[in-house]
Amino acid sequence: ALAVDWVTSNLYWSSVKKPDLHVTTRSGDHTAVLLQPSLTAITSVAVHPPSGWLCYAAVMVGGKNQAEVDCAWMDGRKQAVLWRRCSLPGSLSFSSEGRVVYWADTVEGVI
């Protein structure tokens, strides 16, 4: 999962080997763990710098079929679950105003 803050050029990312949500400067000189999801893998991340929000989709890998969409401030504070009734959320995107978050659920076939 990867998103670019077009204001600061910071990269927000997660990988299978590093499932936490990281923030890295564009040069790669500084990286920090921004937050640790309650589930095991982040499948998508979206940022909206003007509003200061980021959202990410997280899933449980193996075992129980569980997924959710969470949001937080771009500094990692104020983390909250936005939606839990999903199967495999991904492709997160903010509306241009940053008030609405969209995602596709590839199992359910809905947006």
PDB file of C-alpha atoms in Angstrom:
ATOM      1  CA  ALA A   1       0.000   0.000   0.000  1.00  0.00           C
ATOM      2  CA  LEU A   2       1.359   3.427  -0.920  1.00  0.00           C
ATOM      3  CA  ALA A   3       0.128   7.034  -0.822  1.00  0.00           C
ATOM      4  CA  VAL A   4       1.969  10.293  -1.498  1.00  0.00           C
ATOM      5  CA  ASP A   5       1.368  13.509   0.440  1.00  0.00           C
ATOM      6  CA  TRP A   6       1.499  16.017  -2.418  1.00  0.00           C
ATOM      7  CA  VAL A   7       2.093  18.912   0.020  1.00  0.00           C
ATOM      8  CA  THR A   8       5.134  17.571   1.925  1.00  0.00           C
ATOM      9  CA  SER A   9       6.153  14.789  -0.519  1.00  0.00           C
ATOM     10  CA  ASN A  10       6.147  12.297   2.373  1.00  0.00           C
ATOM     11  CA  LEU A  11       5.341   8.685   1.492  1.00  0.00           C
ATOM     12  CA  TYR A  12       2.856   6.668   3.548  1.00  0.00           C
ATOM     13  CA  TRP A  13       3.354   2.950   3.047  1.00  0.00           C
ATOM     14  CA  SER A  14       2.968  -0.573   4.317  1.00  0.00           C
ATOM     15  CA  SER A  15       4.183  -3.921   3.024  1.00  0.00           C
ATOM     16  CA  VAL A  16       3.734  -7.610   3.733  1.00  0.00           C
ATOM     17  CA  LYS A  17       7.105  -7.705   5.506  1.00  0.00           C
ATOM     18  CA  LYS A  18       6.411  -4.463   7.421  1.00  0.00           C
ATOM     19  CA  PRO A  19       2.642  -4.389   8.056  1.00  0.00           C
ATOM     20  CA  ASP A  20       2.654  -1.237  10.196  1.00  0.00           C
ATOM     21  CA  LEU A  21       1.847   2.075   8.507  1.00  0.00           C
ATOM     22  CA  HIS A  22       5.095   3.969   7.926  1.00  0.00           C
ATOM     23  CA  VAL A  23       5.805   7.533   6.889  1.00  0.00           C
ATOM     24  CA  THR A  24       9.026   8.277   5.022  1.00  0.00           C
ATOM     25  CA  THR A  25      10.528  11.464   3.666  1.00  0.00           C
ATOM     26  CA  ARG A  26      10.857  11.546  -0.101  1.00  0.00           C
ATOM     27  CA  SER A  27      14.640  11.303   0.176  1.00  0.00           C
ATOM     28  CA  GLY A  28      14.290   8.191   2.343  1.00  0.00           C
ATOM     29  CA  ASP A  29      16.485   9.711   5.062  1.00  0.00           C
ATOM     30  CA  HIS A  30      13.802   9.492   7.760  1.00  0.00           C
ATOM     31  CA  THR A  31      11.239   6.750   8.333  1.00  0.00           C
ATOM     32  CA  ALA A  32       8.903   6.278  11.283  1.00  0.00           C
ATOM     33  CA  VAL A  33       6.144   3.863  12.218  1.00  0.00           C
ATOM     34  CA  LEU A  34       3.029   6.013  12.179  1.00  0.00           C
ATOM     35  CA  LEU A  35       0.568   3.458  13.540  1.00  0.00           C
ATOM     36  CA  GLN A  36       0.060  -0.234  14.067  1.00  0.00           C
ATOM     37  CA  PRO A  37      -3.182  -1.685  12.712  1.00  0.00           C
ATOM     38  CA  SER A  38      -5.259  -4.036  14.837  1.00  0.00           C
ATOM     39  CA  LEU A  39      -5.406  -6.455  11.876  1.00  0.00           C
ATOM     40  CA  THR A  40      -2.445  -8.067  10.138  1.00  0.00           C
ATOM     41  CA  ALA A  41      -2.112  -6.394   6.719  1.00  0.00           C
ATOM     42  CA  ILE A  42      -2.824  -2.990   5.224  1.00  0.00           C
ATOM     43  CA  THR A  43      -4.149  -3.358   1.675  1.00  0.00           C
ATOM     44  CA  SER A  44      -4.636   0.299   0.731  1.00  0.00           C
ATOM     45  CA  VAL A  45      -3.905   3.780   2.075  1.00  0.00           C
ATOM     46  CA  ALA A  46      -5.157   7.221   1.031  1.00  0.00           C
ATOM     47  CA  VAL A  47      -4.177  10.668   2.292  1.00  0.00           C
ATOM     48  CA  HIS A  48      -5.887  14.056   2.059  1.00  0.00           C
ATOM     49  CA  PRO A  49      -3.286  16.670   3.077  1.00  0.00           C
ATOM     50  CA  PRO A  50      -5.618  19.726   3.059  1.00  0.00           C
ATOM     51  CA  SER A  51      -7.825  18.110   5.730  1.00  0.00           C
ATOM     52  CA  GLY A  52      -4.961  16.312   7.500  1.00  0.00           C
ATOM     53  CA  TRP A  53      -6.692  12.911   7.283  1.00  0.00           C
ATOM     54  CA  LEU A  54      -5.521   9.503   6.139  1.00  0.00           C
ATOM     55  CA  CYS A  55      -7.518   6.299   5.821  1.00  0.00           C
ATOM     56  CA  TYR A  56      -6.379   2.744   5.294  1.00  0.00           C
ATOM     57  CA  ALA A  57      -7.905  -0.663   4.670  1.00  0.00           C
ATOM     58  CA  ALA A  58      -6.708  -3.517   6.863  1.00  0.00           C
ATOM     59  CA  VAL A  59      -7.421  -7.245   6.694  1.00  0.00           C
ATOM     60  CA  MET A  60      -6.740 -10.307   8.817  1.00  0.00           C
ATOM     61  CA  VAL A  61      -4.441 -12.627   6.889  1.00  0.00           C
ATOM     62  CA  GLY A  62      -5.243 -16.293   7.477  1.00  0.00           C
ATOM     63  CA  GLY A  63      -7.710 -17.615  10.004  1.00  0.00           C
ATOM     64  CA  LYS A  64     -10.719 -15.413  10.640  1.00  0.00           C
ATOM     65  CA  ASN A  65     -12.064 -13.449   7.660  1.00  0.00           C
ATOM     66  CA  GLN A  66     -12.045  -9.901   9.020  1.00  0.00           C
ATOM     67  CA  ALA A  67     -11.479  -6.499   7.421  1.00  0.00           C
ATOM     68  CA  GLU A  68     -12.042  -2.832   8.191  1.00  0.00           C
ATOM     69  CA  VAL A  69     -11.418   0.699   6.984  1.00  0.00           C
ATOM     70  CA  ASP A  70      -9.759   2.949   9.581  1.00  0.00           C
ATOM     71  CA  CYS A  71      -8.946   6.659   9.569  1.00  0.00           C
ATOM     72  CA  ALA A  72      -6.582   8.863  11.561  1.00  0.00           C
ATOM     73  CA  TRP A  73      -4.904  12.209  11.399  1.00  0.00           C
ATOM     74  CA  MET A  74      -1.838  12.166   9.168  1.00  0.00           C
ATOM     75  CA  ASP A  75       0.382  12.250  12.278  1.00  0.00           C
ATOM     76  CA  GLY A  76      -1.195   8.980  13.491  1.00  0.00           C
ATOM     77  CA  ARG A  77      -3.376  10.486  16.239  1.00  0.00           C
ATOM     78  CA  LYS A  78      -7.158  10.104  16.541  1.00  0.00           C
ATOM     79  CA  GLN A  79      -7.250   6.628  15.002  1.00  0.00           C
ATOM     80  CA  ALA A  80     -10.793   5.269  14.609  1.00  0.00           C
ATOM     81  CA  VAL A  81     -12.620   2.516  12.736  1.00  0.00           C
ATOM     82  CA  LEU A  82     -14.716   3.933   9.894  1.00  0.00           C
ATOM     83  CA  TRP A  83     -16.288   0.693   8.591  1.00  0.00           C
ATOM     84  CA  ARG A  84     -16.207  -2.979   9.574  1.00  0.00           C
ATOM     85  CA  ARG A  85     -18.836  -4.620   7.351  1.00  0.00           C
ATOM     86  CA  CYS A  86     -16.535  -5.354   4.432  1.00  0.00           C
ATOM     87  CA  SER A  87     -14.762  -8.400   3.032  1.00  0.00           C
ATOM     88  CA  LEU A  88     -11.699  -7.172   1.134  1.00  0.00           C
ATOM     89  CA  PRO A  89     -11.526  -3.362   0.959  1.00  0.00           C
ATOM     90  CA  GLY A  90      -8.972  -1.665  -1.259  1.00  0.00           C
ATOM     91  CA  SER A  91      -8.344   1.211  -3.672  1.00  0.00           C
ATOM     92  CA  LEU A  92      -9.170   3.884  -1.100  1.00  0.00           C
ATOM     93  CA  SER A  93      -9.654   7.430  -2.338  1.00  0.00           C
ATOM     94  CA  PHE A  94     -10.852  10.712  -0.825  1.00  0.00           C
ATOM     95  CA  SER A  95     -13.334  13.073  -2.439  1.00  0.00           C
ATOM     96  CA  SER A  96     -11.710  16.336  -3.524  1.00  0.00           C
ATOM     97  CA  GLU A  97     -13.028  18.099  -0.385  1.00  0.00           C
ATOM     98  CA  GLY A  98     -11.763  15.290   1.859  1.00  0.00           C
ATOM     99  CA  ARG A  99     -15.142  14.683   3.508  1.00  0.00           C
ATOM    100  CA  VAL A 100     -15.959  11.353   1.818  1.00  0.00           C
ATOM    101  CA  VAL A 101     -13.816   8.211   1.555  1.00  0.00           C
ATOM    102  CA  TYR A 102     -14.471   5.706  -1.229  1.00  0.00           C
ATOM    103  CA  TRP A 103     -13.207   2.146  -1.556  1.00  0.00           C
ATOM    104  CA  ALA A 104     -13.877  -0.973  -3.579  1.00  0.00           C
ATOM    105  CA  ASP A 105     -14.679  -4.291  -1.960  1.00  0.00           C
ATOM    106  CA  THR A 106     -13.391  -6.876  -4.413  1.00  0.00           C
ATOM    107  CA  VAL A 107     -15.178  -9.806  -2.753  1.00  0.00           C
ATOM    108  CA  GLU A 108     -18.575  -8.116  -2.473  1.00  0.00           C
ATOM    109  CA  GLY A 109     -18.217  -6.380  -5.854  1.00  0.00           C
ATOM    110  CA  VAL A 110     -19.300  -2.983  -4.505  1.00  0.00           C
ATOM    111  CA  ILE A 111     -17.912   0.535  -4.102  1.00  0.00           C
TER     112      ILE A 111
END
